[in-house]
Coordinates of C-alpha atoms in Angstrom, one line a residue:
Chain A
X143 CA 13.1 0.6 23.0
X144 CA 13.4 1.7 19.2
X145 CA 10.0 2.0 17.3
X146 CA 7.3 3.5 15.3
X147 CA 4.3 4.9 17.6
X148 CA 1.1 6.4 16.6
X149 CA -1.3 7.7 19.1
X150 CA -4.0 7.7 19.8
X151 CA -5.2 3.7 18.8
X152 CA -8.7 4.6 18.5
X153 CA -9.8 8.2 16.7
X154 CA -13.4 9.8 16.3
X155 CA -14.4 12.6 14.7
X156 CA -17.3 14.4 13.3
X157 CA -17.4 14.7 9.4
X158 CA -16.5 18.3 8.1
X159 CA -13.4 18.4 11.0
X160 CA -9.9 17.7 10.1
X161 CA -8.0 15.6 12.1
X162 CA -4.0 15.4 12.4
X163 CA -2.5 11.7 13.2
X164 CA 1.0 11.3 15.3
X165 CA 3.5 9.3 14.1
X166 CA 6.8 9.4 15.7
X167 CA 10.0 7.1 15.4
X168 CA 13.2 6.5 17.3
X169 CA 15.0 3.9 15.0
X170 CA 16.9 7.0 13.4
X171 CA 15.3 7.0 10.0
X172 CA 15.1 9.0 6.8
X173 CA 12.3 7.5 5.4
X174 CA 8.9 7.5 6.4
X175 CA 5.8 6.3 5.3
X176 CA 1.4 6.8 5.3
X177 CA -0.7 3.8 4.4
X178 CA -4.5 3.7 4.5
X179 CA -6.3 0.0 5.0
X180 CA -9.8 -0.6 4.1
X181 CA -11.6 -4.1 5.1
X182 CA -10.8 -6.7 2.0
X183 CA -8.0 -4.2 0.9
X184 CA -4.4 -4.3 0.9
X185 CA -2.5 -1.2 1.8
X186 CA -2.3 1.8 -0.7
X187 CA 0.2 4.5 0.1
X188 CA -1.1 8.1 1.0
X189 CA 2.5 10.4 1.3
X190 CA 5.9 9.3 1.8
X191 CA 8.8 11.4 3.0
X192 CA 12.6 10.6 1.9
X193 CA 14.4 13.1 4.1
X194 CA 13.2 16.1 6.3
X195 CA 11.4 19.1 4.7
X196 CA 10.6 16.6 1.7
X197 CA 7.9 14.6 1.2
X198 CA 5.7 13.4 -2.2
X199 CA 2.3 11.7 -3.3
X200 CA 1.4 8.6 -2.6
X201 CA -1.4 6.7 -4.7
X202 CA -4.4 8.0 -3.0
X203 CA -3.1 11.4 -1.8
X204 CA -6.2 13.3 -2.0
X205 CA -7.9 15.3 1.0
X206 CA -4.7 14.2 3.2
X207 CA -1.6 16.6 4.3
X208 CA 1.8 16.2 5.8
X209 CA 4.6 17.6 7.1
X210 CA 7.9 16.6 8.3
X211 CA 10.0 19.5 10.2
X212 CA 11.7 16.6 12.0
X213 CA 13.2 13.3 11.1
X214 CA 11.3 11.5 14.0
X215 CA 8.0 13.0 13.1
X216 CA 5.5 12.4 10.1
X217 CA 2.2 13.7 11.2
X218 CA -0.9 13.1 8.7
X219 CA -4.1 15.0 8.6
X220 CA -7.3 14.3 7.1
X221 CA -9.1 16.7 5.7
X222 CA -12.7 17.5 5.3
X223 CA -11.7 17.0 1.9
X224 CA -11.4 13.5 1.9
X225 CA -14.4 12.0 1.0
X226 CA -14.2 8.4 2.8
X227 CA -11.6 8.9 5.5
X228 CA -13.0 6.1 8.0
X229 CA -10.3 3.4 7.3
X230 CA -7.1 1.9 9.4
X231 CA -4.4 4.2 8.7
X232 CA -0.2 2.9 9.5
X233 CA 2.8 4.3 9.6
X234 CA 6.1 3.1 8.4
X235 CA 9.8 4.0 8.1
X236 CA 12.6 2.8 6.9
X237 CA 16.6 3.5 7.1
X238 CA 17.0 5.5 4.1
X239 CA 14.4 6.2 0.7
X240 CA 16.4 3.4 -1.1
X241 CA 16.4 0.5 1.7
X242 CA 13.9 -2.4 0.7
X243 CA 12.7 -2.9 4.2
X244 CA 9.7 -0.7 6.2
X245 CA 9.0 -1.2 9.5
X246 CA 5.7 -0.7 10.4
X247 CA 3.8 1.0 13.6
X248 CA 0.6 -0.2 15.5
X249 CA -1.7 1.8 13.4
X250 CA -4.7 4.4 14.0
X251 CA -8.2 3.5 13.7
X252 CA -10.1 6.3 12.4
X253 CA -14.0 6.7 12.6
X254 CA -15.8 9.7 11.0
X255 CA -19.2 9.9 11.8
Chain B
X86 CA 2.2 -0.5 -13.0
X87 CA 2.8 -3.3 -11.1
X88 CA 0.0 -5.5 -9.0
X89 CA 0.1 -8.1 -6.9
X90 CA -2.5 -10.7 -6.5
X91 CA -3.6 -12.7 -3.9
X92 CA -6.2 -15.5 -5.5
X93 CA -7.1 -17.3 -1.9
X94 CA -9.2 -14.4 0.1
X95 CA -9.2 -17.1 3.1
X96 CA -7.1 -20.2 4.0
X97 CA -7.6 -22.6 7.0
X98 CA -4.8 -25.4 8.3
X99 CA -4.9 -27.5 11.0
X100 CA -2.3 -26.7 13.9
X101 CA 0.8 -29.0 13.1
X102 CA -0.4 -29.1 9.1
X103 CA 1.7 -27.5 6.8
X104 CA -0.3 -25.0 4.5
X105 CA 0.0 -22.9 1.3
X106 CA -0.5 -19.1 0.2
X107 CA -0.2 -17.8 -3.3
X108 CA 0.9 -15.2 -5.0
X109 CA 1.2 -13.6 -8.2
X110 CA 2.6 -10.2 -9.7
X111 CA 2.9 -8.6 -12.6
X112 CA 5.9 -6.2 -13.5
X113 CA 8.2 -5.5 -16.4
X114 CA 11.1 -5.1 -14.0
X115 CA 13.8 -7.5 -13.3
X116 CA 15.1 -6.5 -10.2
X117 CA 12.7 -6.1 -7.4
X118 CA 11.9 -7.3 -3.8
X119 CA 8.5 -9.4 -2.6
X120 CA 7.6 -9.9 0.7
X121 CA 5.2 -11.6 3.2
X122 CA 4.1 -9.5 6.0
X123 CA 1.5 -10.9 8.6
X124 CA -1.4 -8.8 9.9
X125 CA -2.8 -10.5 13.5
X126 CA -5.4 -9.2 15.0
X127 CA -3.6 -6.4 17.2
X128 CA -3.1 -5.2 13.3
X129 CA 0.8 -4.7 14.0
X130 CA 2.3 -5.4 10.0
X131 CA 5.4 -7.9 10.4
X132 CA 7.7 -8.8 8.1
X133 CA 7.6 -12.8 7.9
X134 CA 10.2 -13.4 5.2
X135 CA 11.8 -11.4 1.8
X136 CA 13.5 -12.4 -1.1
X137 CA 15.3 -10.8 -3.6
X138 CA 14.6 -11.4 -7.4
X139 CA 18.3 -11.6 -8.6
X140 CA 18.6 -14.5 -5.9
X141 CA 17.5 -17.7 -7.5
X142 CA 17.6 -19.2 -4.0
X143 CA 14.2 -19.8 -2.5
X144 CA 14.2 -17.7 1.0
X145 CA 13.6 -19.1 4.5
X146 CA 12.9 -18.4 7.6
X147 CA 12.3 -20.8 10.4
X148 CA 8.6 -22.6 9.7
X149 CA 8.2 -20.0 6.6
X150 CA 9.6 -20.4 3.0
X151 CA 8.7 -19.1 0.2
X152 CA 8.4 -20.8 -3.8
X153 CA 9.8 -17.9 -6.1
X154 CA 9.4 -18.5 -9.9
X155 CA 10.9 -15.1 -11.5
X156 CA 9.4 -16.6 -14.6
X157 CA 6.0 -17.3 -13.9
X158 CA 5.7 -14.4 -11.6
X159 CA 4.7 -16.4 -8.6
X160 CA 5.9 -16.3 -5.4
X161 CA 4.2 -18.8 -2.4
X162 CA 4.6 -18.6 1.4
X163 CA 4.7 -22.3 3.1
X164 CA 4.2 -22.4 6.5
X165 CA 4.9 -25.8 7.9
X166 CA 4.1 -27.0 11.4
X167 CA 1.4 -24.3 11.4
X168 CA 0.6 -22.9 15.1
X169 CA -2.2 -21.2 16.7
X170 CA -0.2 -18.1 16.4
X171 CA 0.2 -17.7 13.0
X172 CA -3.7 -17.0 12.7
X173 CA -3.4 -13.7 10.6
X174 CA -4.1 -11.7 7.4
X175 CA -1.2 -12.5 5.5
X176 CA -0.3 -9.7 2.6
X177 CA 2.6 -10.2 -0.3
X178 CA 4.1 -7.2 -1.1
X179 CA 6.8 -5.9 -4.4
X180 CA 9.1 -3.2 -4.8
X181 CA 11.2 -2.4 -7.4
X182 CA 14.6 -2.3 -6.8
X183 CA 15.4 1.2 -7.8
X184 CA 13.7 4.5 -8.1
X185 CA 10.4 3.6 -6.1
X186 CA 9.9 4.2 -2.4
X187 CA 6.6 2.0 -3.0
X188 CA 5.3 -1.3 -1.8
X189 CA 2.7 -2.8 -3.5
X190 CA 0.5 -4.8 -1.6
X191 CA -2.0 -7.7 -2.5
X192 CA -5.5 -8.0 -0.7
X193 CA -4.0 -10.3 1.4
X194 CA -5.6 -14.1 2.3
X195 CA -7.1 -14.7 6.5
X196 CA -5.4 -17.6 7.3
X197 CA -7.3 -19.4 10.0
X198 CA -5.6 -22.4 12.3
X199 CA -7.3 -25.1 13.9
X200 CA -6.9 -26.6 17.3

């Protein structure tokens, strides 16, 4: 079946440790996508990537990394640098940069403790 | 920038009933997308139903449709013949039509459904 999967569903960590989350795809898209939820919040974009070997800022960018060697893969890590990085994090793609539609994954939750 | 607000933070319906969510955004564009997605519980994001501002028809999709009014900024998802399973968070979203990758999403509204 084609999708978006992130793994693991659940994710603890102590605070000071990075922590790197998957996100893979099989629906053959350019663009992906890194959004962070908070309880009463809508989504706020952390990174986006239009094409392999590419990827820019999102709103809220700070203490997080990416990378994207390969078009199926858009793997996120928070850094010890990120000052409240408990939150629901998902992952989206779409067909190309410019295509109005994202599909979205079944999301991470992260706990720093 | 543009925003998106979502002025109900909680709805409730009763199953069969046929209930209301608003939206507004602000935005100085005049092309651009809006969406509903729905949030259940499992947290999955789905895409309920889009529309495209250039479109003056009002979108639909099944039990959804939507109210757009380009000029007063507002754009409402009805869901009639509400059932159990459209208990959800329910979040509008905008994106501009050309040179943004963004959405912009509202704090969405929990839309409860009773038995």
């Amino acid at each position: 079946d084609g999708g978006i999967t992130q793994s693991p569903k659940y994710l603890f960590r102590k605070e000071g440790q990075n922590v790197t989350l998957s996100c893979e795809q099989n629906l053959n898209h350019d663009a992906m996508y890194w959004y962070r939820q908070d309880p009463g919040q809508g989504l706020r974009l952390i990174y986006y990537s239009q094409i392999v070997n590419d990827f820019q800022k999102g709103d809220i960018a700070e203490g997080y990394s990416v990378s994207r060697e390969k078009k199926e893969s858009f793997p996120l890590t928070v850094t010890s640098a990120q000052k409240n990085p408990t939150a629901f994090y998902l992952c989206a793609s779409s067909p190309t940069w410019s295509s109005y539609e994202q599909y979205f994954g079944p999301g991470t939750r992260l706990t720093v403790t | 920038a543009q925003t998106v607000t979502q002025s109900q933070p909680e709805m409730s319906v009763q199953e069969a009933e046929t209930v209301t969510l608003s939206c507004t955004y602000d935005t100085s564009e005049s092309d651009y997308y809006l969406f509903w997605y729905k949030q259940p519980p499992s947290r999955q994001m789905i895409l309920v139903i889009r529309q495209e501002a250039y479109k003056q028809q009002n979108a639909t999709e099944n039990r959804f449709s939507v109210n757009f009014q380009k000029a007063a900024k507002s754009f409402s998802l009805k869901i009639s013949d509400s059932q159990l399973g459209d208990a959800a968070m329910y979040f509008c979203a905008y994106r501009s039509a050309g040179g943004s990758e963004k959405l912009v999403f509202g704090k969405g509204t929990k839309l409860t459904v009773n038995p």
